[in-house]
Amino acid sequence: KQWYQRRVAITAGGFKVGINHRLPVVVPGSDMAVTNRSLCVLSNNTAIGEAWHNLDLKFDKLWSKRAFVHWYVNECMEEGEFSEARENLAMLEQDYQSAFDMGRDEPDDTEF
């Protein structure tokens, strides 16, 4: 956890975008459309915490109705794995929130 907090602090306001000049590979018969462009975004900033929070809310809503659970159980997944996944997601959200709170307390000495 110590490494994780340091890593977030280093890239607190940054993200990386890369344009790939190679065409994406499409598996024949898949639902993916053929395109002549691709984009890759790697982001590690604390703003993603809001996305985790929204995902938590959606998961809770679906889980309360047990929506789609039968599909996973039929594929040999246990219901307990859903609870474990939800706990892991909540811990991830809390980690980003604490990193955000820590970053807010530090002075911004970035020059533009």
XYZ file of C-alpha atoms in Angstrom:
112
model
C 0.000 0.000 0.000
C 2.899 2.373 0.667
C 4.152 1.989 -2.924
C 0.644 2.564 -4.235
C 0.278 5.897 -2.444
C 3.676 7.067 -3.668
C 2.793 6.106 -7.219
C -0.458 8.060 -7.131
C 1.352 11.090 -5.720
C 3.886 11.028 -8.553
C 1.241 10.962 -11.288
C -1.509 12.808 -9.446
C -2.341 15.178 -12.274
C -1.117 13.298 -15.288
C -2.254 10.998 -17.979
C -0.670 9.550 -21.072
C -2.255 9.312 -24.489
C -0.688 7.406 -27.325
C -1.794 7.105 -30.922
C -1.056 3.760 -32.468
C -0.480 3.899 -36.212
C -1.164 0.207 -36.713
C -4.632 -0.990 -37.530
C -6.429 -2.833 -34.728
C -6.776 -6.570 -35.180
C -10.357 -7.746 -35.502
C -11.268 -11.345 -34.807
C -13.366 -12.687 -37.704
C -16.962 -13.189 -36.623
C -16.655 -10.955 -33.542
C -18.893 -8.004 -32.711
C -16.010 -5.542 -32.965
C -16.271 -3.173 -35.926
C -13.422 -2.814 -38.396
C -11.780 0.595 -38.026
C -8.707 2.347 -39.336
C -7.929 4.196 -36.080
C -6.955 3.220 -32.579
C -6.230 5.090 -29.379
C -4.755 4.074 -26.059
C -5.140 6.158 -22.914
C -3.334 5.301 -19.689
C -4.524 7.385 -16.819
C -3.597 7.284 -13.181
C -5.000 10.260 -11.447
C -7.377 10.575 -8.566
C -10.276 11.680 -10.780
C -10.820 8.004 -11.622
C -12.157 7.631 -8.069
C -15.464 9.098 -9.218
C -15.708 6.423 -11.902
C -15.052 3.739 -9.274
C -17.785 5.267 -7.116
C -20.260 5.198 -10.025
C -19.310 1.599 -10.762
C -19.909 0.731 -7.093
C -23.391 2.224 -7.284
C -24.248 0.322 -10.463
C -22.900 -2.913 -9.042
C -24.953 -2.465 -5.866
C -28.100 -1.786 -7.867
C -27.647 -4.897 -10.013
C -26.581 -7.041 -7.060
C -29.643 -6.044 -5.031
C -31.797 -7.508 -7.817
C -29.415 -10.431 -8.392
C -29.405 -9.376 -12.049
C -27.342 -11.624 -14.323
C -26.018 -13.639 -11.361
C -27.530 -16.834 -12.743
C -25.391 -16.538 -15.872
C -22.202 -16.465 -13.821
C -23.335 -19.208 -11.454
C -24.134 -21.416 -14.464
C -20.523 -20.908 -15.573
C -19.247 -22.242 -12.204
C -18.716 -18.902 -10.452
C -19.728 -18.822 -6.805
C -21.948 -16.060 -5.427
C -19.354 -15.345 -2.739
C -16.990 -14.126 -5.448
C -19.370 -11.227 -6.129
C -19.119 -10.063 -2.529
C -15.344 -10.368 -2.613
C -15.178 -8.385 -5.854
C -17.399 -5.676 -4.360
C -15.151 -5.415 -1.289
C -12.072 -5.119 -3.517
C -13.727 -2.380 -5.538
C -14.686 -0.513 -2.363
C -11.084 -0.711 -1.119
C -9.858 0.613 -4.472
C -12.295 3.514 -4.266
C -11.156 4.294 -0.711
C -7.489 4.202 -1.753
C -8.080 6.745 -4.485
C -10.162 8.908 -2.156
C -7.411 8.917 0.485
C -4.796 9.738 -2.188
C -7.018 12.587 -3.381
C -7.374 13.879 0.172
C -3.605 13.693 0.698
C -2.966 15.571 -2.554
C -5.368 18.309 -1.563
C -3.376 18.974 1.599
C -0.072 19.370 -0.251
C 0.767 22.776 -1.785
C 0.766 22.930 -5.568
C 4.198 24.127 -6.676
C 3.732 23.321 -10.356
C 4.750 26.107 -12.706
C 2.937 26.529 -15.986
